[in-house]
Amino acid sequence: DTRLGVLTSGGDAPGMNAAVRAVVRAGLDRGADVYAIYDGYHGLIEGESHIRKMGWNDVGGILHRGGTIIGTARSEEFRTLEGRRRAVRNLLRHGIDRLVVIGGDGSLTGANLLRQEWADHLQALVASGEIPQEIAARHPFLAIAGLVGSIDNDMHGTDMTIGADSALHRITAAVDAIASTAASHQRTFVVEVMGRRCGYLALMSGIATGAEWVLIPENPPDMDNWEERMCQVLREGMRMGRRDNIVIVAEGAQDRHGNPITSEYVRRVLEERLGEEVRVTVLGHVQRGGPPSAFDRILSTLTGVAAVETVLEATAESEAYLIGIHENKIVRQPLMECVAKTHAINAAMAAQDFETAMAMRGRTFQE
Ligand code: F6P
């Protein structure tokens, strides 16, 4: 009688449904009972009303749908020991001791914490009479597998996060659309794309659309007067007959001193120096919603199946694993290492050590 739970947590990402479907069906196929935990850790803490046993057909017709049908949330309560204790209590009440978490680095860090604290929580719950000793004895450890769901592609341990490819498609289509109106009016557009700390979406959409200039957090312009250089490039293009100019700005773009470079700032600079009207389009949550790309459906399905295998094989000695893709193969790595390296990259950027941050981003696997 093996029971596993699946939840989605943090910002939603296209492909999460495909992952939930894969986890439910792979679990059932291998003879386990699978429970969906609705609304992420919030639902885990709420318990009964948010935990539901899933059948094969409960995940039918969702492969192609955006968002996550089991809901997601950012839970403050899960950050507290008390919140996590309630989460453990609710898992035990349903006999669940294997968990697949689909979320970003914060959500996966939380999952690992739950696993590390498991024995302490058991003891406390038995001592308070909330959980009978024989139930606690049946679930000596919590097995965790994490899938990275985030459009940002900002996590160490996988070449691609679930949702990044779909968001990139959405951005590419939007920039194509903007470029046609820009060309008609011979205009310059600034397009702001998501990616809190990671320039992946900005950089790749810049390549995919042939944008004139791209600003990303990891690699700020290395000259002091970058604004003038940007304008030169744009002027040169126009002189050669180019009718549209596109500048892509990642939402977390910054200069070498760590000051934010906002899309509004770029617009002002361009208007002043080019002497023309410049429009800004902030793509916003359009990038995060809508159907997943074929790649994201496949990535979610393959990693979802691997996550089920990982938690079903787990023993008390096993680590928590992150399941990702590297060089076109599904791989698993210790979750905590991936979280630690992701945090190290973010810390390097916060300290304006962009060289280290860039080197670490490009060196996901070989140390
Ligand atoms: O991490 C995904 C992401 O979409 C980021 O790109 C963005 O900065 C953030 O989430 C926005 O979060 P929300 O609107 O959900 O608060």
mmCIF file of C-alpha atoms and ligand atoms in Angstrom:
data_model
loop_
_atom_site.group_PDB
_atom_site.id
_atom_site.type_symbol
_atom_site.label_atom_id
_atom_site.label_comp_id
_atom_site.label_asym_id
_atom_site.label_seq_id
_atom_site.Cartn_x
_atom_site.Cartn_y
_atom_site.Cartn_z
ATOM 1 C CA ASP A 1 0.000 0.000 0.000
ATOM 2 C CA THR A 2 2.268 2.768 -1.303
ATOM 3 C CA ARG A 3 0.916 6.280 -1.419
ATOM 4 C CA LEU A 4 2.485 9.217 -3.132
ATOM 5 C CA GLY A 5 1.494 12.851 -3.273
ATOM 6 C CA VAL A 6 2.017 15.427 -5.990
ATOM 7 C CA LEU A 7 1.813 19.195 -5.677
ATOM 8 C CA THR A 8 2.622 22.286 -7.725
ATOM 9 C CA SER A 9 4.038 25.302 -5.928
ATOM 10 C CA GLY A 10 5.257 28.860 -6.592
ATOM 11 C CA GLY A 11 4.642 30.677 -9.888
ATOM 12 C CA ASP A 12 2.767 28.471 -12.349
ATOM 13 C CA ALA A 13 4.442 27.369 -15.567
ATOM 14 C CA PRO A 14 3.111 25.812 -18.780
ATOM 15 C CA GLY A 15 3.770 22.077 -18.614
ATOM 16 C CA MET A 16 2.887 21.673 -14.939
ATOM 17 C CA ASN A 17 -0.322 19.876 -15.931
ATOM 18 C CA ALA A 18 1.586 17.508 -18.150
ATOM 19 C CA ALA A 19 3.862 16.761 -15.190
ATOM 20 C CA VAL A 20 0.938 16.150 -12.828
ATOM 21 C CA ARG A 21 -0.610 13.829 -15.404
ATOM 22 C CA ALA A 22 2.630 11.902 -15.799
ATOM 23 C CA VAL A 23 3.088 11.523 -12.042
ATOM 24 C CA VAL A 24 -0.485 10.351 -11.478
ATOM 25 C CA ARG A 25 -0.489 7.851 -14.308
ATOM 26 C CA ALA A 26 3.041 6.524 -13.759
ATOM 27 C CA GLY A 27 2.203 6.095 -10.058
ATOM 28 C CA LEU A 28 -1.029 4.219 -10.802
ATOM 29 C CA ASP A 29 0.717 2.126 -13.428
ATOM 30 C CA ARG A 30 3.232 0.974 -10.822
ATOM 31 C CA GLY A 31 0.514 0.070 -8.339
ATOM 32 C CA ALA A 32 0.726 3.095 -6.027
ATOM 33 C CA ASP A 33 -2.140 5.279 -4.821
ATOM 34 C CA VAL A 34 -1.624 8.866 -5.928
ATOM 35 C CA TYR A 35 -2.955 11.917 -4.121
ATOM 36 C CA ALA A 36 -3.081 15.417 -5.555
ATOM 37 C CA ILE A 37 -2.428 18.144 -3.022
ATOM 38 C CA TYR A 38 -4.282 21.255 -4.177
ATOM 39 C CA ASP A 39 -2.833 24.784 -3.942
ATOM 40 C CA GLY A 40 0.727 23.780 -3.100
ATOM 41 C CA TYR A 41 1.981 23.863 0.474
ATOM 42 C CA HIS A 42 -1.014 25.913 1.501
ATOM 43 C CA GLY A 43 -3.171 22.875 0.686
ATOM 44 C CA LEU A 44 -0.801 20.540 2.461
ATOM 45 C CA ILE A 45 -1.210 22.601 5.615
ATOM 46 C CA GLU A 46 -4.994 22.872 5.198
ATOM 47 C CA GLY A 47 -5.255 19.093 4.833
ATOM 48 C CA GLU A 48 -8.487 17.180 4.209
ATOM 49 C CA SER A 49 -10.271 19.635 1.900
ATOM 50 C CA HIS A 50 -7.167 19.977 -0.289
ATOM 51 C CA ILE A 51 -5.985 16.372 -0.614
ATOM 52 C CA ARG A 52 -7.678 14.148 -3.146
ATOM 53 C CA LYS A 53 -7.041 10.644 -4.413
ATOM 54 C CA MET A 54 -6.588 10.659 -8.174
ATOM 55 C CA GLY A 55 -7.783 8.196 -10.763
ATOM 56 C CA TRP A 56 -6.517 7.717 -14.318
ATOM 57 C CA ASN A 57 -9.272 9.893 -15.791
ATOM 58 C CA ASP A 58 -8.835 12.748 -13.334
ATOM 59 C CA VAL A 59 -5.820 13.848 -15.345
ATOM 60 C CA GLY A 60 -7.361 13.263 -18.765
ATOM 61 C CA GLY A 61 -7.514 16.198 -21.185
ATOM 62 C CA ILE A 62 -5.002 18.369 -19.323
ATOM 63 C CA LEU A 63 -1.756 17.641 -21.165
ATOM 64 C CA HIS A 64 -2.176 20.656 -23.422
ATOM 65 C CA ARG A 65 -3.581 23.069 -20.857
ATOM 66 C CA GLY A 66 -1.637 25.989 -19.394
ATOM 67 C CA GLY A 67 -1.269 26.657 -15.669
ATOM 68 C CA THR A 68 -1.883 23.888 -13.163
ATOM 69 C CA ILE A 69 -5.308 22.346 -12.572
ATOM 70 C CA ILE A 70 -4.362 21.404 -9.011
ATOM 71 C CA GLY A 71 -3.571 25.034 -8.206
ATOM 72 C CA THR A 72 -0.483 26.641 -6.800
ATOM 73 C CA ALA A 73 0.342 29.128 -4.059
ATOM 74 C CA ARG A 74 3.178 30.852 -2.270
ATOM 75 C CA SER A 75 2.710 29.808 1.356
ATOM 76 C CA GLU A 76 4.105 31.901 4.204
ATOM 77 C CA GLU A 77 2.926 29.387 6.787
ATOM 78 C CA PHE A 78 5.058 26.633 5.291
ATOM 79 C CA ARG A 79 8.094 28.729 6.191
ATOM 80 C CA THR A 80 7.306 28.141 9.867
ATOM 81 C CA LEU A 81 8.089 24.974 11.819
ATOM 82 C CA GLU A 82 4.484 24.843 13.001
ATOM 83 C CA GLY A 83 3.215 25.003 9.417
ATOM 84 C CA ARG A 84 5.506 22.201 8.336
ATOM 85 C CA ARG A 85 4.412 20.096 11.321
ATOM 86 C CA ARG A 86 0.811 20.401 10.209
ATOM 87 C CA ALA A 87 1.894 19.430 6.719
ATOM 88 C CA VAL A 88 3.557 16.268 8.065
ATOM 89 C CA ARG A 89 0.494 15.469 10.142
ATOM 90 C CA ASN A 90 -1.729 15.725 7.065
ATOM 91 C CA LEU A 91 0.588 13.559 5.000
ATOM 92 C CA LEU A 92 0.590 10.893 7.730
ATOM 93 C CA ARG A 93 -3.180 11.009 8.055
ATOM 94 C CA HIS A 94 -3.345 10.060 4.387
ATOM 95 C CA GLY A 95 -0.503 7.555 4.647
ATOM 96 C CA ILE A 96 1.586 9.556 2.144
ATOM 97 C CA ASP A 97 5.363 9.303 2.546
ATOM 98 C CA ARG A 98 6.498 9.955 -1.025
ATOM 99 C CA LEU A 99 6.156 13.375 -2.550
ATOM 100 C CA VAL A 100 6.754 14.825 -6.000
ATOM 101 C CA VAL A 101 7.037 18.608 -5.868
ATOM 102 C CA ILE A 102 6.857 20.693 -9.036
ATOM 103 C CA GLY A 103 8.056 24.242 -8.408
ATOM 104 C CA GLY A 104 10.938 26.699 -8.307
ATOM 105 C CA ASP A 105 13.991 26.721 -6.018
ATOM 106 C CA GLY A 106 12.054 28.054 -2.997
ATOM 107 C CA SER A 107 9.470 25.299 -3.278
ATOM 108 C CA LEU A 108 12.109 22.621 -3.686
ATOM 109 C CA THR A 109 14.126 23.929 -0.734
ATOM 110 C CA GLY A 110 10.930 23.663 1.325
ATOM 111 C CA ALA A 111 10.417 20.065 0.248
ATOM 112 C CA ASN A 112 13.895 19.117 1.319
ATOM 113 C CA LEU A 113 13.418 20.795 4.686
ATOM 114 C CA LEU A 114 10.298 18.721 5.246
ATOM 115 C CA ARG A 115 12.283 15.585 4.524
ATOM 116 C CA GLN A 116 15.126 16.565 6.861
ATOM 117 C CA GLU A 117 12.767 17.424 9.710
ATOM 118 C CA TRP A 118 10.539 14.378 9.188
ATOM 119 C CA ALA A 119 11.771 12.335 12.185
ATOM 120 C CA ASP A 120 11.489 15.311 14.557
ATOM 121 C CA HIS A 121 7.974 16.011 13.392
ATOM 122 C CA LEU A 122 7.004 12.345 13.847
ATOM 123 C CA GLN A 123 8.278 12.384 17.393
ATOM 124 C CA ALA A 124 6.432 15.592 18.245
ATOM 125 C CA LEU A 125 3.194 14.425 16.655
ATOM 126 C CA VAL A 126 3.302 11.117 18.538
ATOM 127 C CA ALA A 127 4.129 12.910 21.789
ATOM 128 C CA SER A 128 1.172 15.265 21.380
ATOM 129 C CA GLY A 129 -1.140 12.348 20.590
ATOM 130 C CA GLU A 130 -1.979 13.692 17.121
ATOM 131 C CA ILE A 131 -0.543 10.630 15.393
ATOM 132 C CA PRO A 132 -0.566 7.098 16.856
ATOM 133 C CA GLN A 133 2.847 5.478 17.311
ATOM 134 C CA GLU A 134 2.058 2.584 14.955
ATOM 135 C CA ILE A 135 1.280 5.015 12.109
ATOM 136 C CA ALA A 136 4.545 6.899 12.703
ATOM 137 C CA ALA A 137 6.440 3.595 12.722
ATOM 138 C CA ARG A 138 5.044 2.722 9.294
ATOM 139 C CA HIS A 139 6.478 5.885 7.701
ATOM 140 C CA PRO A 140 10.056 6.256 8.925
ATOM 141 C CA PHE A 141 11.133 8.625 6.128
ATOM 142 C CA LEU A 142 9.795 10.980 3.469
ATOM 143 C CA ALA A 143 10.989 10.475 -0.114
ATOM 144 C CA ILE A 144 11.210 13.590 -2.273
ATOM 145 C CA ALA A 145 11.651 14.176 -5.984
ATOM 146 C CA GLY A 146 11.589 17.700 -7.391
ATOM 147 C CA LEU A 147 10.752 18.859 -10.901
ATOM 148 C CA VAL A 148 11.627 22.441 -11.730
ATOM 149 C CA GLY A 149 8.571 24.354 -12.891
ATOM 150 C CA SER A 150 9.504 27.933 -13.739
ATOM 151 C CA ILE A 151 9.423 29.935 -16.946
ATOM 152 C CA ASP A 152 12.658 31.669 -15.912
ATOM 153 C CA ASN A 153 15.058 28.747 -16.569
ATOM 154 C CA ASP A 154 16.870 29.819 -13.426
ATOM 155 C CA MET A 155 17.727 26.593 -11.653
ATOM 156 C CA HIS A 156 20.952 24.668 -11.473
ATOM 157 C CA GLY A 157 20.570 20.935 -12.188
ATOM 158 C CA THR A 158 18.595 21.063 -15.422
ATOM 159 C CA ASP A 159 19.359 22.554 -18.823
ATOM 160 C CA MET A 160 15.714 23.581 -19.115
ATOM 161 C CA THR A 161 13.037 24.215 -16.524
ATOM 162 C CA ILE A 162 9.429 23.260 -17.246
ATOM 163 C CA GLY A 163 7.699 26.244 -18.876
ATOM 164 C CA ALA A 164 10.737 28.140 -20.175
ATOM 165 C CA ASP A 165 10.376 26.883 -23.740
ATOM 166 C CA SER A 166 6.666 27.764 -23.856
ATOM 167 C CA ALA A 167 7.343 31.249 -22.511
ATOM 168 C CA LEU A 168 10.077 31.698 -25.096
ATOM 169 C CA HIS A 169 7.634 30.770 -27.863
ATOM 170 C CA ARG A 170 5.104 33.237 -26.503
ATOM 171 C CA ILE A 171 7.699 36.025 -26.383
ATOM 172 C CA THR A 172 8.948 35.234 -29.878
ATOM 173 C CA ALA A 173 5.416 35.425 -31.291
ATOM 174 C CA ALA A 174 4.795 38.701 -29.444
ATOM 175 C CA VAL A 175 8.028 40.291 -30.666
ATOM 176 C CA ASP A 176 7.263 39.179 -34.232
ATOM 177 C CA ALA A 177 3.913 40.932 -33.924
ATOM 178 C CA ILE A 178 5.490 44.058 -32.489
ATOM 179 C CA ALA A 179 8.149 44.077 -35.191
ATOM 180 C CA SER A 180 5.530 44.278 -37.943
ATOM 181 C CA THR A 181 3.837 47.346 -36.478
ATOM 182 C CA ALA A 182 7.245 48.829 -35.662
ATOM 183 C CA ALA A 183 8.398 48.383 -39.258
ATOM 184 C CA SER A 184 5.225 49.964 -40.618
ATOM 185 C CA HIS A 185 5.846 53.134 -38.601
ATOM 186 C CA GLN A 186 9.653 52.979 -38.644
ATOM 187 C CA ARG A 187 9.585 52.847 -34.909
ATOM 188 C CA THR A 188 11.717 51.649 -32.046
ATOM 189 C CA PHE A 189 10.160 49.398 -29.382
ATOM 190 C CA VAL A 190 11.382 48.391 -25.970
ATOM 191 C CA VAL A 191 10.017 44.976 -24.960
ATOM 192 C CA GLU A 192 10.220 43.930 -21.329
ATOM 193 C CA VAL A 193 10.259 40.205 -20.660
ATOM 194 C CA MET A 194 10.064 38.200 -17.417
ATOM 195 C CA GLY A 195 12.875 36.401 -15.626
ATOM 196 C CA ARG A 196 13.427 37.796 -12.168
ATOM 197 C CA ARG A 197 17.121 36.950 -11.868
ATOM 198 C CA CYS A 198 17.802 35.146 -15.084
ATOM 199 C CA GLY A 199 18.301 36.593 -18.560
ATOM 200 C CA TYR A 200 17.561 33.357 -20.413
ATOM 201 C CA LEU A 201 14.210 34.473 -21.838
ATOM 202 C CA ALA A 202 15.543 37.883 -22.876
ATOM 203 C CA LEU A 203 18.722 36.551 -24.458
ATOM 204 C CA MET A 204 17.120 33.660 -26.320
ATOM 205 C CA SER A 205 14.176 35.699 -27.551
ATOM 206 C CA GLY A 206 16.706 38.302 -28.733
ATOM 207 C CA ILE A 207 18.420 35.630 -30.812
ATOM 208 C CA ALA A 208 15.144 34.147 -32.042
ATOM 209 C CA THR A 209 13.803 37.504 -33.214
ATOM 210 C CA GLY A 210 17.024 39.213 -34.265
ATOM 211 C CA ALA A 211 16.593 42.029 -31.761
ATOM 212 C CA GLU A 212 19.034 44.956 -31.962
ATOM 213 C CA TRP A 213 19.980 45.099 -28.288
ATOM 214 C CA VAL A 214 19.358 42.896 -25.242
ATOM 215 C CA LEU A 215 19.818 43.755 -21.563
ATOM 216 C CA ILE A 216 20.094 40.923 -19.010
ATOM 217 C CA PRO A 217 21.001 40.746 -15.316
ATOM 218 C CA GLU A 218 23.984 38.380 -15.609
ATOM 219 C CA ASN A 219 25.941 40.351 -18.159
ATOM 220 C CA PRO A 220 25.458 44.093 -17.736
ATOM 221 C CA PRO A 221 26.911 46.333 -20.461
ATOM 222 C CA ASP A 222 30.637 46.531 -19.757
ATOM 223 C CA MET A 223 31.204 50.108 -20.885
ATOM 224 C CA ASP A 224 30.153 53.110 -18.853
ATOM 225 C CA ASN A 225 28.445 54.873 -21.695
ATOM 226 C CA TRP A 226 26.537 51.824 -22.956
ATOM 227 C CA GLU A 227 23.515 53.981 -23.713
ATOM 228 C CA GLU A 228 25.439 55.757 -26.467
ATOM 229 C CA ARG A 229 26.723 52.477 -27.906
ATOM 230 C CA MET A 230 23.157 51.120 -28.011
ATOM 231 C CA CYS A 231 21.952 54.240 -29.837
ATOM 232 C CA GLN A 232 24.845 53.985 -32.308
ATOM 233 C CA VAL A 233 23.862 50.407 -33.175
ATOM 234 C CA LEU A 234 20.259 51.445 -33.667
ATOM 235 C CA ARG A 235 21.164 54.500 -35.770
ATOM 236 C CA GLU A 236 23.490 52.419 -37.910
ATOM 237 C CA GLY A 237 20.731 49.860 -38.570
ATOM 238 C CA MET A 238 18.294 52.580 -39.567
ATOM 239 C CA ARG A 239 20.878 54.147 -41.850
ATOM 240 C CA MET A 240 21.232 50.811 -43.603
ATOM 241 C CA GLY A 241 17.494 50.665 -44.200
ATOM 242 C CA ARG A 242 16.165 48.770 -41.220
ATOM 243 C CA ARG A 243 12.618 49.954 -40.455
ATOM 244 C CA ASP A 244 12.079 48.394 -37.026
ATOM 245 C CA ASN A 245 14.233 48.427 -33.931
ATOM 246 C CA ILE A 246 13.652 46.103 -31.009
ATOM 247 C CA VAL A 247 15.390 46.372 -27.643
ATOM 248 C CA ILE A 248 14.639 43.515 -25.233
ATOM 249 C CA VAL A 249 14.986 44.217 -21.526
ATOM 250 C CA ALA A 250 14.852 41.454 -18.908
ATOM 251 C CA GLU A 251 12.806 42.571 -15.906
ATOM 252 C CA GLY A 252 15.874 42.090 -13.700
ATOM 253 C CA ALA A 253 18.334 43.926 -15.993
ATOM 254 C CA GLN A 254 20.967 45.961 -14.183
ATOM 255 C CA ASP A 255 24.134 47.931 -14.819
ATOM 256 C CA ARG A 256 27.602 46.963 -13.572
ATOM 257 C CA HIS A 257 27.005 48.758 -10.295
ATOM 258 C CA GLY A 258 23.836 46.820 -9.569
ATOM 259 C CA ASN A 259 21.431 49.654 -10.424
ATOM 260 C CA PRO A 260 18.301 48.448 -12.194
ATOM 261 C CA ILE A 261 17.941 49.226 -15.888
ATOM 262 C CA THR A 262 14.208 49.552 -16.386
ATOM 263 C CA SER A 263 12.365 49.447 -19.694
ATOM 264 C CA GLU A 264 11.101 52.960 -18.938
ATOM 265 C CA TYR A 265 14.684 54.200 -18.523
ATOM 266 C CA VAL A 266 15.684 52.635 -21.848
ATOM 267 C CA ARG A 267 12.682 54.258 -23.518
ATOM 268 C CA ARG A 268 13.654 57.708 -22.210
ATOM 269 C CA VAL A 269 17.257 57.298 -23.313
ATOM 270 C CA LEU A 270 16.213 56.235 -26.805
ATOM 271 C CA GLU A 271 13.664 59.012 -27.192
ATOM 272 C CA GLU A 272 16.138 61.666 -26.103
ATOM 273 C CA ARG A 273 19.060 60.442 -28.151
ATOM 274 C CA LEU A 274 17.313 59.188 -31.277
ATOM 275 C CA GLY A 275 14.894 62.110 -31.252
ATOM 276 C CA GLU A 276 11.811 59.997 -31.957
ATOM 277 C CA GLU A 277 8.862 58.490 -30.114
ATOM 278 C CA VAL A 278 9.640 55.102 -28.598
ATOM 279 C CA ARG A 279 7.011 52.641 -27.346
ATOM 280 C CA VAL A 280 7.317 50.180 -24.467
ATOM 281 C CA THR A 281 5.519 46.828 -24.328
ATOM 282 C CA VAL A 282 5.650 44.939 -21.048
ATOM 283 C CA LEU A 283 4.646 41.392 -21.943
ATOM 284 C CA GLY A 284 3.823 40.388 -18.350
ATOM 285 C CA HIS A 285 1.863 37.276 -17.484
ATOM 286 C CA VAL A 286 0.960 36.554 -21.105
ATOM 287 C CA GLN A 287 4.375 34.868 -21.075
ATOM 288 C CA ARG A 288 3.425 32.544 -18.247
ATOM 289 C CA GLY A 289 -0.046 31.464 -19.337
ATOM 290 C CA GLY A 290 -1.436 29.426 -22.188
ATOM 291 C CA PRO A 291 -0.698 26.004 -23.626
ATOM 292 C CA PRO A 292 2.707 24.379 -23.191
ATOM 293 C CA SER A 293 4.961 23.820 -26.190
ATOM 294 C CA ALA A 294 5.588 20.284 -27.427
ATOM 295 C CA PHE A 295 9.005 20.395 -25.760
ATOM 296 C CA ASP A 296 7.530 21.297 -22.369
ATOM 297 C CA ARG A 297 4.917 18.547 -22.624
ATOM 298 C CA ILE A 298 7.613 16.012 -23.396
ATOM 299 C CA LEU A 299 10.016 17.301 -20.728
ATOM 300 C CA SER A 300 7.256 17.226 -18.105
ATOM 301 C CA THR A 301 6.126 13.760 -19.054
ATOM 302 C CA LEU A 302 9.587 12.205 -19.073
ATOM 303 C CA THR A 303 10.726 13.878 -15.864
ATOM 304 C CA GLY A 304 7.368 13.124 -14.208
ATOM 305 C CA VAL A 305 7.792 9.402 -14.840
ATOM 306 C CA ALA A 306 11.399 9.526 -13.601
ATOM 307 C CA ALA A 307 10.249 11.333 -10.439
ATOM 308 C CA VAL A 308 7.770 8.555 -9.665
ATOM 309 C CA GLU A 309 10.454 5.915 -10.167
ATOM 310 C CA THR A 310 12.775 7.883 -7.891
ATOM 311 C CA VAL A 311 10.347 8.147 -4.985
ATOM 312 C CA LEU A 312 9.191 4.535 -5.338
ATOM 313 C CA GLU A 313 12.780 3.266 -5.192
ATOM 314 C CA ALA A 314 13.737 5.484 -2.259
ATOM 315 C CA THR A 315 15.001 4.105 1.036
ATOM 316 C CA ALA A 316 15.734 5.801 4.365
ATOM 317 C CA GLU A 317 19.275 6.453 3.120
ATOM 318 C CA SER A 318 18.245 8.122 -0.154
ATOM 319 C CA GLU A 319 18.709 11.804 -0.746
ATOM 320 C CA ALA A 320 16.080 14.104 -2.185
ATOM 321 C CA TYR A 321 16.569 14.355 -5.939
ATOM 322 C CA LEU A 322 15.984 16.932 -8.600
ATOM 323 C CA ILE A 323 14.952 15.430 -11.914
ATOM 324 C CA GLY A 324 15.971 17.424 -14.953
ATOM 325 C CA ILE A 325 17.339 17.217 -18.453
ATOM 326 C CA HIS A 326 21.003 17.476 -19.442
ATOM 327 C CA GLU A 327 22.356 17.021 -22.944
ATOM 328 C CA ASN A 328 19.045 15.541 -24.005
ATOM 329 C CA LYS A 329 18.982 12.916 -21.277
ATOM 330 C CA ILE A 330 16.785 12.761 -18.213
ATOM 331 C CA VAL A 331 19.084 13.048 -15.202
ATOM 332 C CA ARG A 332 18.743 13.179 -11.445
ATOM 333 C CA GLN A 333 20.955 15.007 -9.014
ATOM 334 C CA PRO A 334 20.943 15.661 -5.283
ATOM 335 C CA LEU A 335 18.353 18.362 -4.748
ATOM 336 C CA MET A 336 20.299 20.236 -2.104
ATOM 337 C CA GLU A 337 23.353 20.620 -4.328
ATOM 338 C CA CYS A 338 21.188 22.115 -7.032
ATOM 339 C CA VAL A 339 19.545 24.497 -4.594
ATOM 340 C CA ALA A 340 22.911 25.505 -3.097
ATOM 341 C CA LYS A 341 24.409 26.229 -6.519
ATOM 342 C CA THR A 342 21.354 28.194 -7.613
ATOM 343 C CA HIS A 343 21.672 30.313 -4.478
ATOM 344 C CA ALA A 344 25.406 30.787 -5.109
ATOM 345 C CA ILE A 345 24.671 32.157 -8.606
ATOM 346 C CA ASN A 346 22.060 34.532 -7.207
ATOM 347 C CA ALA A 347 24.443 35.652 -4.464
ATOM 348 C CA ALA A 348 27.221 36.313 -7.004
ATOM 349 C CA MET A 349 24.849 38.491 -8.997
ATOM 350 C CA ALA A 350 23.681 40.346 -5.911
ATOM 351 C CA ALA A 351 27.369 41.050 -5.146
ATOM 352 C CA GLN A 352 27.894 42.281 -8.724
ATOM 353 C CA ASP A 353 30.331 39.464 -9.360
ATOM 354 C CA PHE A 354 28.963 38.933 -12.846
ATOM 355 C CA GLU A 355 31.902 36.916 -14.105
ATOM 356 C CA THR A 356 31.347 34.235 -11.483
ATOM 357 C CA ALA A 357 27.594 34.297 -12.063
ATOM 358 C CA MET A 358 28.037 33.918 -15.830
ATOM 359 C CA ALA A 359 30.602 31.153 -15.447
ATOM 360 C CA MET A 360 28.348 29.239 -13.051
ATOM 361 C CA ARG A 361 25.305 29.609 -15.283
ATOM 362 C CA GLY A 362 27.234 28.110 -18.159
ATOM 363 C CA ARG A 363 28.686 25.373 -16.018
ATOM 364 C CA THR A 364 25.599 23.652 -14.722
ATOM 365 C CA PHE A 365 27.071 20.183 -14.599
ATOM 366 C CA GLN A 366 30.831 20.085 -14.811
ATOM 367 C CA GLU A 367 32.511 21.324 -11.654
HETATM 368 O O1 F6P B 1 9.397 33.130 -11.494
HETATM 369 C C1 F6P B 1 8.439 33.290 -12.471
HETATM 370 C C2 F6P B 1 8.001 34.718 -12.594
HETATM 371 O O2 F6P B 1 7.061 34.797 -13.638
HETATM 372 C C3 F6P B 1 9.128 35.723 -12.793
HETATM 373 O O3 F6P B 1 9.597 35.764 -14.110
HETATM 374 C C4 F6P B 1 8.466 36.982 -12.307
HETATM 375 O O4 F6P B 1 9.418 37.882 -11.823
HETATM 376 C C5 F6P B 1 7.598 36.522 -11.207
HETATM 377 O O5 F6P B 1 7.358 35.142 -11.421
HETATM 378 C C6 F6P B 1 6.279 37.233 -11.083
HETATM 379 O O6 F6P B 1 5.580 36.656 -10.023
HETATM 380 P P1 F6P B 1 4.050 36.913 -9.628
HETATM 381 O O7 F6P B 1 3.432 37.832 -10.610
HETATM 382 O O8 F6P B 1 3.410 35.563 -9.623
HETATM 383 O O9 F6P B 1 4.121 37.480 -8.254
#
